[in-house]
Amino acid sequence: MYFVKALGLIVLLCGWAAASRASKRCPGYIATRITETENGFTALLKINGQPCDKYGQDIASLTLSVRFDTSNRLHVHISDTEKTQYQIPQWIVPLDEGVGADKRHRSLEFTHTHDKTNGFGFRVQRDGEAIFDTTGHVLVFEDQYLELTSKVAVDANIYGLGESPNWFRRNPDNTTITLWNRDAADPFGENVYGSHAVYMELRSESAKFHGCYLHNSHGMDVVLAPGTVQYRVLGGTLDLYIFSGPTALDVIDQYTQLVGRPARIPYWALGFHNCRYGYTSVREVNQVIANYSRARIPLEAAWTDIEYMDKTRDFTFDAVNYPVSEMKKQLDALHSRGQKMVLITDPAIHVDDAYGTFVRGRDQDVFIKNADGSLYVGQVWPGYTVFPDWFAANTSEWWSDELRRYFDTLSIDGMWIDMNEPASFCTGSCGSNRPINEIPARLSTASHRFINTTNRMLVPPYAINNPEPELSDKTVETTAVHATGVAEYHVHNLYGHMESRATRDFLLAYRRNQRPFILSRSTFAGSGALASHWTGDNSASWTDLHVSIASVFDFGVFGIPMVGADICGFYGNATEELCARWMELGAFYPFARSHNAKGYAPQEPYRWASVAKATRRALRVRYALLAYMYSTYQDAVDHGWPVARPLVFEFPSTHFAANDKQMLIGCCILVSPVLTKGARSVDAVFPPGRWYDWYTHAHVDGHNAMVTLDAPLEHINVHIRGGCIVPTQRPEMTTTQVRQNDYELVVATHANGTAVGQLYVDDGESFDMRHRWVDFSYDANVLYVAPRSGTMHVERPVASLVLLGVVGVRTVSVNGVRVECSIAVTPNSVVVTGLNIDLNTKSRIIVS
């Protein structure tokens, strides 16, 4: 009770102090010494009066650098002239500098002003419209507090900023989005595992998007209020990039050009995955694998959580329940059926003199330290643990060596890196001065330590909206020191990103010319170039089912398109109905995996007849669409475009601005899931154009109106957009089997009788591979097949066509020669089978 009262008093006093500071009027800055450069200009910003020291010490002299990196990207950097503020090194997040753009080739315009009250401000315009405008708002630049405010529309359509479970369109009225990586079970509206200071805004009047990214690793609040967006940052510099768009896909293209394009994935990653925290033995996992097969539900990869480890220590195996010999048998059996194995790894290393990984790391000096030079010792699953210091010279080599030993023992197919915010169950170096092999009690429910408010690195003057009592709670303490001398305070949000880089570097060296698959919980800007992501420890609730769509959309904005949520929920007992609906939706996540926690009812889809049926039905659609999804993912590799998209990205209108209840896969497949308990229908919005039911081929003419669709428990509504040609293959139990089947083109014509599509093919495994892009177009009863680029020989031909919106077909000719084929006419489609259209050469197919 004393602790609670003391903590309350501290919060009250800190709140009073913060309010006092916030009431201070800051002088702003004045621009001097303006110097033109080849692609912009620089200036000196001098403080415009007496320092206010709002939440730190005002920095009197700043440097402004304005550079037009490309025709559609502007870089505005406000930094301290003395260069003492922390900035993210280029080797951690390599940023594209751009070739520069002269005045003739710029889509953006930069101007700056000065007023007596607020000092320096600047405005960025696109086609005369201000898209970032700080004028009229004072700039605050202190050692531990930066404040920058820009005007936005009063009811702004803002997307991005996170990671925070929330609705996709951020509430523009008095909403605070906090960036501080945190191990938390997906609480709505709070900061969780990753940090992404990028947003895009849709202007309602122009129907155009633009974007902004703040390159800064410190904790921060981004505050949305009517008419403004305000950054409140705990240090560093104001390193801004502004993207002109004007489409949503353009903004994401421009952003990922800067921070890194999404990594290539192995084809098998698009299959369906299963995991559970709580499988007690390799025998139980074997039974789960067999049960999937018996239920005729596709399973691409079997995952195992920390139970496989010896005492939950990295790179070890439980000799009784998961002996290496049996794990090897499981891996061989999976591979014999074209399936894969993925195991979990955490960054925290158990402190134990008998544990080789710890001993070798200690001897090579690779762990984070306390300020006094001793090892920083937190607590995670094995007990007292140390944490790899990715800044230390030897850490990558040590990490690679430990992974090599691990992979030499069991050559798994993918890596799942978890708890890498990094998570710790105690606050501070709780294992310091403890016996080295001591196994502590779980401290996660222990009383909190006394908060030292005099240490500004532990308790900065400005308190971001992190729900924990301290920034250091549930993670490494902010005063911990890295090998370069930088405090954890400055680089906390980079930890998971840096682990992803070290892990990817190992896999690229260990399996040369083979695409790694890495799934990381913690991410930062540019992490999409290194790893995929799942949305963490959600709950088995209808709200979390809905929020999962928004979270998938968020990571599309963040440049991490290979993303999904734990299907049926991680915590809690999923009901049969909820799991059926979640399996239907999850079948269309880019990354589709069922996963739940121990202590709750198992929820593999075969455990209920209705869920098994729903899963088979939905996965048949997914596996039929694998070629289309893989082609869409290649657009992500080339341009950063998300695989799963909100309707507003394709139809930029206020009609769809807040729609996160439906999901587009690419631009052609619309998924309308049931998100409400007890519902047997769904209200779906159809944008203008023609939309064809996947199953019946009946069409709906969209007019931005709501249409009520039947949705029995085992059914999810899927529609094909008119004007699209979608390549499909017959679904099977594994992705390898699907790829061995011939192609079927679904030609879904627009009302004017036209359609276009594409197909990307490569070996699905390597980097140094041949590929083939093939374009399809349909007009006036003629289908054109035209290889666009690449030299790969596509083995499988187009064997059939499904023509939607086409009538009166009696004959088919290919390149002027009539072919013998079967033509089946239904009320809603024409199906042509018995074809053999080579995808390696141009073809002209006439249906008449």
PDB file of N, CA, C and O in Angstrom, residues 155-179:
ATOM      1  N   ASP A 155     -10.688  17.203 -39.839  1.00  0.00           N
ATOM      2  CA  ASP A 155     -11.127  15.807 -39.703  1.00  0.00           C
ATOM      3  C   ASP A 155     -10.239  14.934 -40.579  1.00  0.00           C
ATOM      4  O   ASP A 155     -10.690  14.261 -41.492  1.00  0.00           O
ATOM      5  N   ALA A 156      -8.956  14.952 -40.269  1.00  0.00           N
ATOM      6  CA  ALA A 156      -7.947  14.353 -41.149  1.00  0.00           C
ATOM      7  C   ALA A 156      -8.090  12.831 -41.247  1.00  0.00           C
ATOM      8  O   ALA A 156      -8.413  12.155 -40.266  1.00  0.00           O
ATOM      9  N   ASN A 157      -7.822  12.326 -42.430  1.00  0.00           N
ATOM     10  CA  ASN A 157      -7.760  10.879 -42.661  1.00  0.00           C
ATOM     11  C   ASN A 157      -6.299  10.456 -42.578  1.00  0.00           C
ATOM     12  O   ASN A 157      -5.552  10.558 -43.546  1.00  0.00           O
ATOM     13  N   ILE A 158      -5.892  10.000 -41.399  1.00  0.00           N
ATOM     14  CA  ILE A 158      -4.488   9.670 -41.140  1.00  0.00           C
ATOM     15  C   ILE A 158      -4.354   8.183 -40.884  1.00  0.00           C
ATOM     16  O   ILE A 158      -5.138   7.588 -40.133  1.00  0.00           O
ATOM     17  N   TYR A 159      -3.326   7.580 -41.521  1.00  0.00           N
ATOM     18  CA  TYR A 159      -3.064   6.147 -41.419  1.00  0.00           C
ATOM     19  C   TYR A 159      -1.590   5.931 -41.088  1.00  0.00           C
ATOM     20  O   TYR A 159      -0.726   6.686 -41.519  1.00  0.00           O
ATOM     21  N   GLY A 160      -1.317   4.864 -40.347  1.00  0.00           N
ATOM     22  CA  GLY A 160       0.054   4.563 -39.968  1.00  0.00           C
ATOM     23  C   GLY A 160       0.300   4.941 -38.523  1.00  0.00           C
ATOM     24  O   GLY A 160      -0.627   5.031 -37.709  1.00  0.00           O
ATOM     25  N   LEU A 161       1.566   5.143 -38.155  1.00  0.00           N
ATOM     26  CA  LEU A 161       2.001   5.487 -36.803  1.00  0.00           C
ATOM     27  C   LEU A 161       1.714   4.316 -35.857  1.00  0.00           C
ATOM     28  O   LEU A 161       0.573   3.982 -35.582  1.00  0.00           O
ATOM     29  N   GLY A 162       2.755   3.722 -35.323  1.00  0.00           N
ATOM     30  CA  GLY A 162       2.544   2.602 -34.422  1.00  0.00           C
ATOM     31  C   GLY A 162       3.871   1.963 -34.067  1.00  0.00           C
ATOM     32  O   GLY A 162       4.924   2.571 -34.262  1.00  0.00           O
ATOM     33  N   GLU A 163       3.805   0.823 -33.459  1.00  0.00           N
ATOM     34  CA  GLU A 163       2.787  -0.204 -33.543  1.00  0.00           C
ATOM     35  C   GLU A 163       1.816  -0.047 -32.395  1.00  0.00           C
ATOM     36  O   GLU A 163       2.204   0.004 -31.235  1.00  0.00           O
ATOM     37  N   SER A 164       0.526  -0.011 -32.724  1.00  0.00           N
ATOM     38  CA  SER A 164      -0.518   0.134 -31.731  1.00  0.00           C
ATOM     39  C   SER A 164      -1.790  -0.500 -32.260  1.00  0.00           C
ATOM     40  O   SER A 164      -2.281  -0.106 -33.323  1.00  0.00           O
ATOM     41  N   PRO A 165      -2.337  -1.501 -31.555  1.00  0.00           N
ATOM     42  CA  PRO A 165      -3.604  -2.095 -32.008  1.00  0.00           C
ATOM     43  C   PRO A 165      -4.701  -1.030 -31.986  1.00  0.00           C
ATOM     44  O   PRO A 165      -5.000  -0.456 -30.935  1.00  0.00           O
ATOM     45  N   ASN A 166      -5.282  -0.757 -33.119  1.00  0.00           N
ATOM     46  CA  ASN A 166      -6.218   0.353 -33.215  1.00  0.00           C
ATOM     47  C   ASN A 166      -6.992   0.203 -34.510  1.00  0.00           C
ATOM     48  O   ASN A 166      -6.706  -0.681 -35.319  1.00  0.00           O
ATOM     49  N   TRP A 167      -7.972   1.065 -34.716  1.00  0.00           N
ATOM     50  CA  TRP A 167      -8.650   1.094 -36.010  1.00  0.00           C
ATOM     51  C   TRP A 167      -7.706   1.711 -37.031  1.00  0.00           C
ATOM     52  O   TRP A 167      -6.842   2.516 -36.690  1.00  0.00           O
ATOM     53  N   PHE A 168      -7.866   1.342 -38.293  1.00  0.00           N
ATOM     54  CA  PHE A 168      -6.888   1.736 -39.307  1.00  0.00           C
ATOM     55  C   PHE A 168      -6.840   3.248 -39.478  1.00  0.00           C
ATOM     56  O   PHE A 168      -5.762   3.846 -39.501  1.00  0.00           O
ATOM     57  N   ARG A 169      -7.974   3.879 -39.620  1.00  0.00           N
ATOM     58  CA  ARG A 169      -7.997   5.348 -39.683  1.00  0.00           C
ATOM     59  C   ARG A 169      -7.855   5.867 -38.258  1.00  0.00           C
ATOM     60  O   ARG A 169      -8.720   5.654 -37.407  1.00  0.00           O
ATOM     61  N   ARG A 170      -6.753   6.551 -37.996  1.00  0.00           N
ATOM     62  CA  ARG A 170      -6.518   7.051 -36.657  1.00  0.00           C
ATOM     63  C   ARG A 170      -7.517   8.156 -36.325  1.00  0.00           C
ATOM     64  O   ARG A 170      -7.845   8.990 -37.175  1.00  0.00           O
ATOM     65  N   ASN A 171      -7.970   8.139 -35.096  1.00  0.00           N
ATOM     66  CA  ASN A 171      -8.895   9.172 -34.635  1.00  0.00           C
ATOM     67  C   ASN A 171      -8.154  10.503 -34.603  1.00  0.00           C
ATOM     68  O   ASN A 171      -7.200  10.661 -33.835  1.00  0.00           O
ATOM     69  N   PRO A 172      -8.555  11.480 -35.408  1.00  0.00           N
ATOM     70  CA  PRO A 172      -7.789  12.737 -35.476  1.00  0.00           C
ATOM     71  C   PRO A 172      -8.077  13.697 -34.331  1.00  0.00           C
ATOM     72  O   PRO A 172      -7.511  14.789 -34.295  1.00  0.00           O
ATOM     73  N   ASP A 173      -8.920  13.305 -33.393  1.00  0.00           N
ATOM     74  CA  ASP A 173      -9.326  14.201 -32.311  1.00  0.00           C
ATOM     75  C   ASP A 173      -8.737  13.743 -30.981  1.00  0.00           C
ATOM     76  O   ASP A 173      -9.211  12.780 -30.376  1.00  0.00           O
ATOM     77  N   ASN A 174      -7.659  14.418 -30.559  1.00  0.00           N
ATOM     78  CA  ASN A 174      -7.089  14.191 -29.232  1.00  0.00           C
ATOM     79  C   ASN A 174      -6.669  12.737 -29.017  1.00  0.00           C
ATOM     80  O   ASN A 174      -7.030  12.096 -28.032  1.00  0.00           O
ATOM     81  N   THR A 175      -5.897  12.227 -29.952  1.00  0.00           N
ATOM     82  CA  THR A 175      -5.375  10.872 -29.873  1.00  0.00           C
ATOM     83  C   THR A 175      -3.858  10.933 -29.757  1.00  0.00           C
ATOM     84  O   THR A 175      -3.199  11.655 -30.514  1.00  0.00           O
ATOM     85  N   THR A 176      -3.308  10.179 -28.815  1.00  0.00           N
ATOM     86  CA  THR A 176      -1.863  10.102 -28.652  1.00  0.00           C
ATOM     87  C   THR A 176      -1.388   8.708 -29.044  1.00  0.00           C
ATOM     88  O   THR A 176      -1.873   7.708 -28.500  1.00  0.00           O
ATOM     89  N   ILE A 177      -0.471   8.651 -29.988  1.00  0.00           N
ATOM     90  CA  ILE A 177       0.124   7.397 -30.427  1.00  0.00           C
ATOM     91  C   ILE A 177       1.565   7.388 -29.938  1.00  0.00           C
ATOM     92  O   ILE A 177       2.357   8.261 -30.303  1.00  0.00           O
ATOM     93  N   THR A 178       1.888   6.423 -29.105  1.00  0.00           N
ATOM     94  CA  THR A 178       3.194   6.371 -28.460  1.00  0.00           C
ATOM     95  C   THR A 178       4.078   5.337 -29.139  1.00  0.00           C
ATOM     96  O   THR A 178       3.627   4.223 -29.440  1.00  0.00           O
ATOM     97  N   LEU A 179       5.324   5.706 -29.363  1.00  0.00           N
ATOM     98  CA  LEU A 179       6.307   4.805 -29.957  1.00  0.00           C
ATOM     99  C   LEU A 179       7.372   4.502 -28.901  1.00  0.00           C
ATOM    100  O   LEU A 179       8.216   5.348 -28.585  1.00  0.00           O
TER     101      LEU A 179
END
